[in-house]
Short mmCIF file of C-alpha atoms and ligand atoms in Angstrom, two decimals:
data_model
loop_
_atom_site.label_atom_id
_atom_site.label_comp_id
_atom_site.label_asym_id
_atom_site.label_seq_id
_atom_site.Cartn_x
_atom_site.Cartn_y
_atom_site.Cartn_z
CA MET N 167 -3.88 44.59 -18.91
CA THR N 168 -0.65 44.77 -18.68
CA ASN N 169 1.44 41.59 -21.37
CA HIS N 170 3.52 39.76 -18.76
CA ASP N 171 6.73 38.23 -19.48
CA SER N 172 5.99 34.20 -19.15
CA SER N 173 8.12 32.40 -17.23
CA PRO N 174 7.89 28.67 -17.15
CA THR N 175 8.32 27.89 -13.83
CA ARG N 176 5.58 27.03 -11.72
CA LEU N 177 5.62 28.21 -7.95
CA ARG N 178 3.68 26.86 -5.32
CA ARG N 179 3.38 27.27 -1.92
CA ALA N 180 5.18 25.03 0.23
CA PRO N 181 3.48 22.37 2.49
CA VAL N 182 5.12 23.68 5.57
CA VAL N 183 6.28 27.66 5.90
CA GLN N 184 7.79 29.31 8.77
CA ILE N 185 5.82 32.21 8.98
CA TYR N 186 4.17 34.23 11.74
CA ASP N 187 1.90 37.50 11.13
CA VAL N 188 2.16 40.58 14.27
CA ARG N 189 0.33 43.81 13.41
CA ASP N 190 1.47 44.87 9.86
CA THR N 191 4.66 42.96 9.71
CA MET N 192 4.87 39.00 8.32
CA VAL N 193 8.28 37.32 9.77
CA ILE N 194 9.62 34.76 7.81
CA LEU N 195 12.05 32.14 8.89
CA ALA N 196 14.51 30.38 6.24
CA PRO N 197 15.00 26.93 6.63
CA ASP N 198 18.88 28.53 7.11
CA GLY N 199 17.71 30.35 10.00
CA GLU N 200 17.81 33.70 8.44
CA VAL N 201 14.93 35.94 9.45
CA ARG N 202 13.04 38.51 6.63
CA GLU N 203 10.48 41.19 8.14
CA LEU N 204 7.95 42.06 5.77
CA SER N 205 5.85 45.11 6.37
CA GLY N 206 2.80 47.31 5.52
CA LEU N 207 2.00 46.93 1.84
CA SER N 208 4.66 43.97 1.18
CA ALA N 209 3.29 41.67 3.72
CA GLU N 210 0.09 42.39 1.99
CA LEU N 211 1.25 41.90 -1.13
CA ALA N 212 3.50 38.67 -0.09
CA ARG N 213 0.19 37.31 1.98
CA ALA N 214 -2.01 37.86 -1.25
CA VAL N 215 0.81 35.94 -3.36
CA LEU N 216 0.88 33.03 -0.68
CA GLN N 217 -3.07 33.01 -1.74
CA CYS N 218 -2.35 32.60 -5.08
CA CYS N 219 0.21 29.86 -5.05
CA LEU N 220 -2.25 27.72 -3.13
CA THR N 221 -2.45 26.24 -6.28
CA PRO N 222 0.96 25.97 -8.74
CA CYS N 223 1.14 29.52 -10.90
CA THR N 224 3.40 31.22 -13.29
CA ARG N 225 4.68 34.51 -12.68
CA ALA N 226 2.46 35.47 -15.27
CA GLN N 227 -0.36 33.60 -13.99
CA ILE N 228 0.38 35.55 -10.75
CA VAL N 229 0.17 38.74 -11.56
CA THR N 230 -2.74 38.47 -13.45
CA ARG N 231 -4.67 37.15 -10.31
CA LEU N 232 -3.41 40.12 -8.47
CA GLU N 233 -4.50 42.33 -11.54
CA LEU N 234 -7.93 40.31 -10.42
CA LEU N 235 -7.72 41.33 -6.54
CA THR N 236 -6.63 44.69 -7.35
CA GLY N 237 -9.19 45.26 -9.66
CA GLY N 238 -6.54 46.91 -12.06
CA PRO N 239 -3.67 46.32 -13.77
CA ILE N 240 -0.18 46.55 -12.51
CA GLU N 241 2.26 49.15 -13.60
CA GLU N 242 5.54 48.35 -14.67
CA GLN N 243 7.25 49.75 -11.79
CA GLU N 244 5.13 47.51 -9.39
CA LEU N 245 6.40 44.14 -11.41
CA GLY N 246 9.61 45.36 -10.44
CA VAL N 247 8.50 45.02 -6.46
CA ILE N 248 6.55 41.80 -7.02
CA ASP N 249 9.79 40.02 -8.51
CA GLN N 250 11.57 40.81 -5.62
CA LEU N 251 8.97 39.48 -3.24
CA LEU N 252 9.17 36.62 -5.47
CA ALA N 253 12.81 36.16 -5.18
CA VAL N 254 12.46 36.32 -1.26
CA LEU N 255 9.67 33.86 -0.61
CA VAL N 256 11.57 31.83 -2.93
CA ALA N 257 14.89 32.16 -0.90
CA ALA N 258 12.81 31.16 2.13
CA LYS N 259 11.94 28.21 0.36
CA VAL N 260 7.87 30.17 1.05
CA LEU N 261 7.39 29.45 -2.40
CA VAL N 262 9.05 26.16 -4.54
CA PRO N 263 8.79 25.67 -7.95
CA THR N 264 6.68 22.20 -8.54
CA SER N 265 9.86 20.63 -10.09
CA GLU N 266 10.60 20.20 -6.19
CA GLN N 267 7.53 19.06 -5.06
CA PRO N 268 7.54 15.78 -3.88
CA ALA N 269 5.97 13.15 -6.41
CA PRO N 270 2.59 11.81 -5.05
CA ALA N 271 3.01 9.06 -2.95
CA PRO N 272 2.74 5.64 -5.24
CA SER N 273 -0.33 3.73 -4.54
CA ARG N 274 0.99 0.75 -2.86
CA PRO N 275 -0.48 -2.30 -1.24
CA ARG N 276 -1.25 -1.62 1.85
CA THR N 277 0.00 -3.71 4.73
CA ARG N 278 -2.41 -4.51 8.04
CA LEU N 279 -0.75 -3.46 11.18
CA VAL N 280 -1.69 -3.93 14.56
CA LEU N 281 -0.23 -1.64 16.79
CA CYS N 282 -0.01 -3.09 20.45
CA LEU N 283 0.68 -0.31 22.77
CA SER N 284 1.51 -1.26 26.69
CA GLY N 285 2.42 1.09 29.23
CA ALA N 286 4.79 3.30 28.89
CA ILE N 287 5.63 6.96 28.81
CA ALA N 288 5.70 6.73 25.56
CA CYS N 289 2.22 6.24 24.78
CA SER N 290 1.44 9.32 25.07
CA LEU N 291 3.48 9.83 21.58
CA ALA N 292 1.16 7.11 19.67
CA PRO N 293 -1.08 9.38 17.62
CA GLY N 294 2.15 10.86 15.51
CA LEU N 295 3.47 7.44 15.59
CA ILE N 296 0.26 6.38 14.07
CA GLN N 297 -0.28 9.61 11.65
CA ARG N 298 3.66 8.06 10.64
CA LEU N 299 1.76 5.10 10.07
CA LEU N 300 -1.05 5.85 7.90
CA GLU N 301 0.83 8.34 5.89
CA ARG N 302 3.35 5.13 4.76
CA GLY N 303 0.29 3.25 3.89
CA PHE N 304 -0.18 1.00 6.97
CA GLU N 305 -3.96 -0.13 7.57
CA VAL N 306 -3.96 0.22 11.84
CA ARG N 307 -5.70 -1.31 14.02
CA VAL N 308 -4.67 -0.09 17.87
CA VAL N 309 -5.05 -2.91 20.78
CA ALA N 310 -3.74 -1.03 24.39
CA THR N 311 -3.33 -2.89 27.45
CA GLU N 312 -5.11 -1.15 30.41
CA ALA N 313 -1.92 0.55 31.44
CA ALA N 314 -1.27 2.50 28.09
CA LEU N 315 -4.56 3.29 28.08
CA ARG N 316 -3.65 5.67 31.41
CA PHE N 317 -0.78 7.49 29.29
CA VAL N 318 -3.29 7.94 26.10
CA GLN N 319 -6.72 8.82 25.62
CA PRO N 320 -8.72 6.18 23.09
CA GLU N 321 -10.43 8.76 21.50
CA ALA N 322 -7.50 10.22 19.86
CA LEU N 323 -6.47 7.17 18.41
CA GLU N 324 -9.78 6.28 17.21
CA ALA N 325 -10.19 9.69 15.55
CA LEU N 326 -6.91 8.61 13.55
CA VAL N 327 -7.70 5.32 12.55
CA HIS N 328 -11.38 5.04 12.67
CA PHE N 329 -11.50 1.97 14.44
CA PRO N 330 -12.28 1.07 18.07
CA VAL N 331 -9.41 0.85 20.26
CA LEU N 332 -9.72 -3.23 21.58
CA SER N 333 -8.33 -3.66 25.05
CA SER N 334 -10.41 -6.61 26.63
CA LEU N 335 -9.68 -10.13 25.16
CA TRP N 336 -13.27 -10.53 25.38
CA PRO N 337 -15.33 -9.55 22.36
CA GLU N 338 -17.93 -6.64 23.29
CA ASP N 339 -20.70 -8.67 22.04
CA SER N 340 -20.96 -12.77 22.57
CA GLY N 341 -21.85 -13.27 18.61
CA LEU N 342 -18.36 -11.26 17.71
CA PRO N 343 -15.07 -12.81 16.92
CA VAL N 344 -12.75 -13.00 19.52
CA PRO N 345 -10.44 -10.27 19.51
CA HIS N 346 -7.03 -11.73 20.02
CA ILE N 347 -7.59 -14.62 16.98
CA ASN N 348 -9.40 -11.72 14.90
CA LEU N 349 -6.53 -9.68 14.95
CA ALA N 350 -3.61 -12.28 15.11
CA GLN N 351 -4.93 -13.59 11.85
CA TRP N 352 -6.08 -9.97 10.24
CA ALA N 353 -2.39 -8.75 10.39
CA ASP N 354 0.27 -8.60 8.38
CA ALA N 355 2.47 -7.30 10.77
CA VAL N 356 2.67 -6.65 14.69
CA LEU N 357 4.29 -3.84 15.98
CA VAL N 358 4.56 -4.00 19.80
CA TRP N 359 5.24 -0.09 20.97
CA PRO N 360 6.20 1.03 23.47
CA ALA N 361 6.49 -2.38 24.55
CA THR N 362 7.35 -2.63 28.76
CA ALA N 363 9.46 -4.79 30.62
CA THR N 364 6.30 -6.28 32.07
CA THR N 365 4.71 -6.94 28.28
CA ILE N 366 8.17 -7.89 27.28
CA SER N 367 7.91 -10.84 30.25
CA ARG N 368 4.41 -12.00 29.44
CA LEU N 369 5.87 -12.53 25.62
CA ALA N 370 8.95 -14.27 26.80
CA THR N 371 7.30 -16.63 28.78
CA GLY N 372 3.97 -17.20 26.91
CA TYR N 373 1.99 -15.41 29.27
CA HIS N 374 -1.33 -14.77 27.37
CA SER N 375 -3.33 -12.82 29.74
CA THR N 376 -3.62 -9.51 27.84
CA LEU N 377 -5.33 -8.49 24.38
CA VAL N 378 -1.36 -7.41 23.67
CA SER N 379 0.25 -10.41 24.61
CA ALA N 380 -2.12 -12.58 23.23
CA ILE N 381 -1.88 -11.46 19.59
CA ALA N 382 1.55 -10.82 19.65
CA LEU N 383 2.20 -14.54 20.46
CA CYS N 384 0.13 -16.12 18.37
CA THR N 385 0.15 -13.84 14.82
CA ARG N 386 1.53 -15.99 12.04
CA ALA N 387 2.91 -12.21 10.81
CA PRO N 388 5.80 -11.19 11.77
CA VAL N 389 6.69 -8.79 15.10
CA VAL N 390 8.52 -6.02 15.36
CA LEU N 391 9.08 -4.98 19.25
CA VAL N 392 10.22 -1.65 20.36
CA PRO N 393 11.57 -1.69 24.09
CA SER N 394 10.69 1.55 26.23
CA MET N 395 11.54 2.40 29.86
CA ASN N 396 14.19 3.53 31.85
CA ALA N 397 18.02 2.36 31.56
CA ASP N 398 17.85 1.13 34.84
CA MET N 399 15.16 -1.65 34.17
CA TYR N 400 16.63 -2.12 30.59
CA SER N 401 19.79 -3.00 31.87
CA GLU N 402 18.10 -5.43 34.42
CA PRO N 403 19.58 -9.10 33.82
CA ALA N 404 15.96 -9.99 33.70
CA VAL N 405 14.91 -7.85 30.77
CA ALA N 406 17.75 -8.38 28.96
CA ARG N 407 17.04 -12.06 29.28
CA ASN N 408 13.87 -11.69 28.05
CA LEU N 409 14.67 -9.53 25.30
CA GLN N 410 17.25 -12.30 23.83
CA GLN N 411 14.24 -14.83 24.47
CA LEU N 412 11.90 -12.93 22.14
CA ALA N 413 14.90 -12.39 19.63
CA ALA N 414 15.47 -15.96 19.46
CA ASP N 415 11.77 -16.43 19.07
CA GLY N 416 12.03 -14.72 16.38
CA MET N 417 10.51 -11.31 17.29
CA HIS N 418 12.46 -8.27 15.72
CA VAL N 419 13.44 -6.86 18.64
CA VAL N 420 14.60 -2.61 18.30
CA HIS N 421 17.29 -1.48 20.13
CA PRO N 422 16.29 1.72 22.21
CA GLY N 423 17.41 5.21 21.82
CA SER N 424 18.87 7.89 23.67
CA GLY N 425 16.28 10.43 25.62
CA THR N 426 16.27 12.10 29.32
CA GLU N 427 15.05 10.43 32.23
CA LEU N 428 11.57 11.27 32.88
CA ALA N 429 11.29 9.80 36.25
CA HIS N 430 13.55 12.60 37.07
CA ALA N 431 11.82 16.51 37.77
CA PRO N 432 12.03 17.94 34.63
CA ASP N 433 15.50 20.56 35.42
CA THR N 434 17.23 17.02 36.75
CA ARG N 435 17.02 14.94 33.81
CA LEU N 436 20.09 12.86 32.67
CA ALA N 437 20.62 11.53 29.25
CA THR N 438 19.97 7.94 29.53
CA LEU N 439 19.69 4.71 26.84
CA GLY N 440 16.15 3.46 27.30
CA PRO N 441 13.21 5.34 25.14
CA THR N 442 11.92 4.15 22.02
CA PRO N 443 13.60 5.61 18.91
CA PRO N 444 12.03 8.83 16.91
CA HIS N 445 8.53 7.75 14.89
CA ALA N 446 10.37 7.37 11.48
CA VAL N 447 13.43 5.33 12.77
CA VAL N 448 10.27 2.90 14.24
CA VAL N 449 8.31 3.09 11.08
CA ALA N 450 12.03 2.12 9.01
CA LEU N 451 12.47 -0.72 10.81
CA LEU N 452 9.45 -1.94 11.07
CA GLU N 453 9.55 -1.64 7.04
CA THR N 454 12.97 -3.00 6.72
CA ALA N 455 11.82 -6.35 9.24
CA LEU N 456 8.53 -6.91 6.74
CA ARG N 457 11.14 -7.10 3.80
CA ILE N 458 13.54 -8.92 5.04
CA GLU N 459 10.72 -11.65 6.43
CA ARG N 460 8.90 -11.85 3.56
CA ALA N 461 12.00 -12.61 1.18
CA ARG N 462 13.00 -15.36 4.19
CA ARG N 463 9.73 -16.59 4.31
CA ALA N 464 9.06 -16.71 0.57
CA ASP N 465 12.76 -17.66 -0.29
CA GLY N 466 12.18 -15.29 -2.63
CA GLN N 467 9.16 -16.67 -4.03
CA PRO N 468 5.67 -15.93 -2.89
CA ALA N 469 3.80 -19.33 -1.79
CA THR N 470 1.04 -20.21 -3.91
CA PRO N 471 -2.43 -18.98 -1.84
CA ARG N 472 -5.09 -21.29 -1.16
CA ASP N 473 -8.10 -18.99 -1.38
CA ALA N 474 -9.23 -15.38 -2.32
CA ASP N 475 -8.43 -13.87 1.35
CA GLU N 476 -4.79 -15.66 0.89
CA TRP N 477 -4.44 -14.10 -2.80
CA ASP N 478 -5.69 -11.13 -1.53
CA ARG N 479 -2.98 -10.97 1.02
CA LEU N 480 -0.50 -11.53 -1.29
CA PHE N 481 -1.39 -8.45 -3.59
CA ARG N 482 -1.20 -6.54 -0.50
CA THR N 483 2.11 -7.33 1.08
CA HIS N 484 4.07 -7.96 -2.40
CA GLN N 485 5.33 -5.57 -4.72
CA ASP N 486 4.82 -5.92 -8.09
CA HIS N 487 8.97 -7.16 -8.81
CA GLU N 488 8.02 -9.92 -5.69
CA LEU N 489 5.37 -11.62 -7.87
CA GLY N 490 6.87 -14.57 -9.68
CA TRP N 491 4.54 -14.28 -12.42
CA HIS N 492 4.47 -10.75 -13.21
CA ARG N 493 5.31 -9.11 -15.92
CA ASP N 494 4.96 -5.15 -17.12
CA ALA N 495 4.34 -6.26 -20.11
CA LEU N 496 2.17 -9.25 -22.27
CA ASP N 497 3.86 -12.45 -23.01
CA ALA N 498 5.18 -11.32 -27.12
CA ASP N 499 3.44 -14.72 -28.15
CA MET N 500 0.13 -13.58 -25.86
CA LEU N 501 -0.19 -10.28 -27.17
CA ALA N 502 0.91 -11.73 -31.42
CA VAL N 503 -2.61 -13.92 -30.81
CA LEU N 504 -4.43 -10.83 -29.45
CA GLU N 505 -3.38 -8.64 -32.04
CA ARG N 506 -4.77 -11.43 -34.75
CA ALA N 507 -7.96 -12.05 -32.75
CA ALA N 508 -8.98 -8.75 -31.76
CA SER N 509 -9.96 -5.13 -33.60
CA PRO N 510 -11.97 -2.37 -31.68
CA GLY N 511 -14.78 -3.29 -30.23
CA THR N 512 -13.46 -6.71 -29.69
CA SER N 513 -14.89 -8.11 -26.68
CA VAL N 514 -12.48 -9.60 -24.32
CA LEU N 515 -12.36 -11.54 -20.71
CA ASP N 516 -9.18 -11.53 -18.93
CA ILE N 517 -9.64 -13.87 -16.69
CA GLY N 518 -7.43 -13.64 -13.01
CA THR N 519 -6.44 -10.12 -14.48
CA GLY N 520 -3.45 -9.97 -11.63
CA LEU N 521 -1.85 -6.63 -12.21
CA GLY N 522 -4.41 -6.24 -15.75
CA VAL N 523 -1.29 -6.54 -17.59
CA ALA N 524 -3.28 -8.55 -20.46
CA ALA N 525 -6.38 -6.37 -19.92
CA ILE N 526 -4.27 -2.97 -20.66
CA ALA N 527 -3.02 -4.64 -23.22
CA ALA N 528 -6.08 -5.38 -25.04
CA ALA N 529 -7.86 -2.08 -23.62
CA ARG N 530 -4.54 -0.43 -26.07
CA LEU N 531 -6.20 -2.03 -29.29
CA GLY N 532 -9.62 -1.07 -28.72
CA CYS N 533 -10.87 -3.95 -27.22
CA ARG N 534 -13.89 -3.45 -24.86
CA VAL N 535 -12.40 -5.48 -21.83
CA VAL N 536 -13.73 -7.18 -18.64
CA ALA N 537 -11.27 -7.97 -16.17
CA THR N 538 -11.39 -10.16 -13.30
CA ASP N 539 -9.70 -11.58 -10.35
CA ILE N 540 -10.76 -13.24 -7.14
CA ALA N 541 -8.62 -10.52 -5.31
CA ASP N 542 -10.08 -6.84 -4.39
CA THR N 543 -6.41 -5.59 -4.18
CA ALA N 544 -4.85 -6.82 -7.23
CA LEU N 545 -8.24 -4.97 -8.92
CA LEU N 546 -7.18 -1.95 -7.22
CA ARG N 547 -3.70 -2.02 -8.09
CA ALA N 548 -4.62 -3.15 -11.62
CA ARG N 549 -6.66 -0.65 -12.46
CA ASP N 550 -4.35 2.11 -10.84
CA ARG N 551 -1.67 0.99 -13.41
CA ALA N 552 -3.99 1.42 -15.93
CA GLY N 553 -4.34 4.99 -15.04
CA ASP N 554 -7.86 3.95 -14.65
CA SER N 555 -8.92 6.32 -11.66
CA THR N 556 -11.92 7.74 -13.72
CA GLY N 557 -12.67 4.51 -15.85
CA ASP N 558 -11.98 6.37 -19.23
CA THR N 559 -9.78 3.18 -20.36
CA GLY N 560 -12.87 1.37 -20.91
CA ILE N 561 -11.56 -1.60 -18.49
CA VAL N 562 -14.53 -2.86 -16.59
CA TRP N 563 -12.90 -4.24 -13.41
CA LEU N 564 -15.08 -7.20 -11.46
CA ARG N 565 -14.04 -9.50 -8.68
CA ASP N 566 -14.88 -12.84 -10.00
CA ASP N 567 -14.40 -16.55 -9.68
CA ILE N 568 -14.25 -18.21 -12.96
CA ALA N 569 -15.08 -21.59 -11.02
CA ASP N 570 -18.00 -20.36 -9.66
CA THR N 571 -18.49 -17.32 -11.52
CA ARG N 572 -21.30 -14.49 -11.49
CA LEU N 573 -20.51 -13.23 -14.93
CA TYR N 574 -23.24 -13.68 -18.04
CA GLY N 575 -23.11 -12.70 -21.71
CA THR N 576 -20.59 -13.42 -23.96
CA PHE N 577 -17.05 -12.87 -25.12
CA ASP N 578 -15.17 -12.75 -28.09
CA LEU N 579 -11.80 -13.37 -26.78
CA LEU N 580 -11.19 -14.91 -23.16
CA ILE N 581 -7.81 -14.53 -21.84
CA ASP N 582 -6.40 -16.95 -19.07
CA ARG N 583 -2.83 -16.31 -18.50
CA GLY N 584 -1.80 -18.67 -15.69
CA CYS N 585 -5.11 -18.95 -13.98
CA LEU N 586 -6.39 -22.40 -15.22
CA HIS N 587 -3.11 -24.03 -13.55
CA LEU N 588 -3.76 -22.50 -10.07
CA LEU N 589 -7.10 -24.37 -9.77
CA SER N 590 -7.60 -27.35 -7.78
CA PRO N 591 -9.24 -31.03 -9.33
CA GLU N 592 -13.12 -29.88 -8.22
CA GLN N 593 -12.47 -26.57 -9.54
CA LEU N 594 -12.10 -28.00 -13.35
CA GLN N 595 -15.70 -28.92 -14.23
CA PRO N 596 -16.72 -25.52 -13.02
CA TYR N 597 -14.00 -23.43 -14.94
CA ALA N 598 -14.92 -25.83 -18.11
CA LYS N 599 -18.84 -24.87 -18.22
CA ALA N 600 -17.91 -21.35 -17.25
CA VAL N 601 -15.77 -20.71 -20.17
CA ALA N 602 -17.44 -22.47 -22.46
CA ARG N 603 -20.96 -20.42 -21.34
CA LEU N 604 -18.75 -16.97 -21.32
CA THR N 605 -16.97 -17.59 -25.43
CA ALA N 606 -19.52 -16.58 -28.31
CA PRO N 607 -19.86 -19.27 -30.75
CA GLY N 608 -16.75 -19.09 -32.57
CA GLY N 609 -15.04 -17.18 -30.53
CA ALA N 610 -11.33 -17.68 -29.26
CA LEU N 611 -10.13 -19.14 -25.96
CA LEU N 612 -6.10 -18.11 -25.21
CA VAL N 613 -4.80 -20.24 -22.53
CA LYS N 614 -1.36 -20.19 -21.13
CA THR N 615 -0.45 -22.84 -18.15
CA HIS N 616 2.93 -24.25 -16.98
CA ALA N 617 4.24 -27.40 -19.02
CA LEU N 618 4.64 -30.37 -17.75
CA SER N 619 8.46 -30.36 -17.67
CA GLU N 620 7.92 -27.78 -14.64
CA GLY N 621 6.54 -30.55 -12.50
CA ARG N 622 4.68 -29.52 -9.10
CA SER N 623 7.49 -27.59 -7.84
CA ARG N 624 6.10 -24.25 -8.55
CA GLY N 625 2.60 -24.77 -7.02
CA THR N 626 0.82 -24.86 -9.97
CA THR N 627 -0.78 -28.23 -12.10
CA PRO N 628 1.08 -28.34 -15.66
CA TRP N 629 -1.29 -28.95 -18.58
CA ASP N 630 -0.06 -30.76 -22.16
CA ARG N 631 -2.61 -30.86 -25.06
CA GLY N 632 -4.51 -34.16 -24.30
CA MET N 633 -5.50 -32.38 -20.91
CA ILE N 634 -6.91 -29.66 -22.26
CA GLU N 635 -8.62 -31.68 -24.91
CA ASP N 636 -10.00 -33.84 -22.04
CA LEU N 637 -10.63 -30.60 -20.18
CA LEU N 638 -12.58 -28.41 -22.87
CA GLY N 639 -12.53 -30.60 -26.11
CA ALA N 640 -16.57 -31.21 -25.80
CA ALA N 641 -17.26 -26.97 -26.31
CA PHE N 642 -13.64 -26.42 -28.08
CA THR N 643 -11.66 -27.61 -31.12
CA LEU N 644 -8.03 -26.79 -30.42
CA GLU N 645 -6.73 -24.66 -32.86
CA THR N 646 -2.54 -24.55 -31.21
CA ASP N 647 -0.62 -26.32 -29.01
CA GLU N 648 2.84 -24.15 -28.54
CA GLY N 649 5.73 -24.84 -26.51
CA SER N 650 5.92 -21.13 -24.74
CA THR N 651 7.21 -19.47 -21.82
CA LEU N 652 5.72 -17.61 -18.43
CA PRO N 653 8.30 -14.86 -17.75
CA GLY N 654 8.41 -13.36 -14.28
CA PRO N 655 10.80 -10.46 -12.84
CA ALA N 656 13.64 -13.22 -11.88
CA VAL N 657 12.61 -16.83 -13.29
CA THR N 658 11.14 -17.98 -16.66
CA THR N 659 9.26 -21.04 -16.50
CA ALA N 660 8.81 -23.42 -19.26
CA ALA N 661 4.87 -23.10 -20.48
CA ARG N 662 2.34 -23.75 -22.94
CA LEU N 663 -0.01 -21.69 -25.12
CA PHE N 664 -3.13 -23.22 -26.19
CA VAL N 665 -5.52 -21.21 -28.41
CA LEU N 666 -9.19 -23.14 -28.46
CA ARG N 667 -12.09 -22.39 -31.32
CA ARG N 668 -15.66 -22.14 -29.32
CA ARG N 669 -17.78 -24.33 -31.39
CA ASP N 670 -21.29 -23.65 -32.48
CA PRO N 671 -23.34 -25.25 -29.50
CA ALA N 672 -25.10 -27.73 -31.57
C1 FMN D 921 4.80 7.34 35.33
C2 FMN D 921 5.04 6.11 34.89
C3 FMN D 921 5.63 6.06 33.93
C4 FMN D 921 6.01 4.29 33.46
N1 FMN D 921 6.83 4.53 32.15
C5 FMN D 921 7.25 3.18 31.82
C6 FMN D 921 8.15 3.00 30.61
O1 FMN D 921 8.20 3.95 29.87
N2 FMN D 921 8.07 1.48 30.17
C7 FMN D 921 8.16 0.67 31.35
O2 FMN D 921 8.39 -0.30 30.54
N3 FMN D 921 7.04 0.99 32.05
C8 FMN D 921 6.76 2.00 32.38
N4 FMN D 921 6.36 2.11 33.41
C9 FMN D 921 5.53 0.84 34.55
C10 FMN D 921 4.20 0.20 33.69
O3 FMN D 921 3.18 1.24 33.55
C11 FMN D 921 3.84 -0.80 34.79
O4 FMN D 921 4.74 -1.69 34.41
C12 FMN D 921 2.56 -1.39 34.11
O5 FMN D 921 2.34 -2.76 34.90
C13 FMN D 921 2.83 -2.55 32.47
O6 FMN D 921 1.47 -2.78 32.29
P1 FMN D 921 1.38 -3.33 30.92
O7 FMN D 921 2.72 -3.96 30.16
O8 FMN D 921 0.24 -4.24 30.82
O9 FMN D 921 1.00 -2.36 30.20
C14 FMN D 921 5.47 3.43 33.99
C15 FMN D 921 5.00 3.82 35.29
C16 FMN D 921 4.52 5.02 35.31
C17 FMN D 921 3.40 4.80 36.35
#
């Protein structure tokens, strides 16, 4: 086999190429409009190179693969031809260096979106919009008016979202939940796209007669509305009045784009204002509205959730830096205790792991870690942050509620950063019983809570030494109680760090 120079650049076939084959010729259209034609052996070689580069390859690897394909060594003068061909394919952006490949999209919490279609011609474009929403990480359910379903087949949309397209206010089976309430509550966002003049009028007057209008009216999630109609309809005083009313009601009303008037015959069409903007614009405005709405609703701080569903929603709809208590690294004082208490093989339970910060720190010390949370999304994100797609960090991620735990066995060390202070009064005794049962004799419980000086303004119950001893003193000895902080992305709050030692059960 020939000894090829090994340029470290790895090339890969671009996701989109502008190429067609005709007879023995390959026609390549570069993004700048230049057209190259390769014929005969050059075209065959180009096809083989494109096949090689479906996975990233260096020049040397390409040559080796071509040698395997041709069954013999590639001679020096043939290498020159290959280099020329690679230069053509790179110049036409058919092959791209892997450094130019877009980074894989970071896994983000999935926002639940109800897409409400009403009967405008733009409905025929719905599959494209849905694909874009899915690419942007939305979890999509589709509802449609009867008129909308004259413009698009539900089967096409169902194939994309893998859920039935609903149109009726009545559930298919009387045992099932009523769709408009169910979906209005499920949604993190509602997108009324395209919004007809008729649907706009229903929404402006509180007319709940269709599934689309009922969901958009009764949801508590942000509603983004994209009018789509011809210019004459759009400029009617009634439509303008209704749109103004909907904006005043708090809906996010998108301005239309320009397009050709479809009501005219194709060769007499003129540009008019009114149609829905391109999909990318719709999605960008939707994402902007959600960002602004989140910040406005929470005044920068998410409200403290009350149950597992609300926690899950919080983790689905807020990024790391929007979670008031979250930090990428474990607090220095907790890490110091962890480092003293843990050694490789120590068993650790991280209670209310959130984004997994304490669990990851313990795993790095070689501990065997079980990390629990009541929110599935928190666990998925934590697992992702830990780089634990294959489970090789040794952390076991489990959905569990410490106040109603299904865990068994005992651990050498329990870590609770900011879980106890979120519990309701009824959950305290179950918590105390659970941590006593789960801590091995002689094991430690590390608890951080807000300090009394924070009051109740943060949606938590602050704790002090006396309260901790009252709750946990029967099973634990309080070893240390220190002033501390709970640093978050924006604000650092006053906290206490308690270290408790499990007494031997009598
Ligand atoms: C071919 C055709 C195209 C239409 N395009 C639109 C449109 O783009 N925007 C609009 O507001 N109405 C349009 N309409 C009218 C609506 O379909 C009609 O007002 C219907 O009642 C809307 O009902 P809905 O809001 O319940 O879906 C169109 C009607 C037809 C027949």
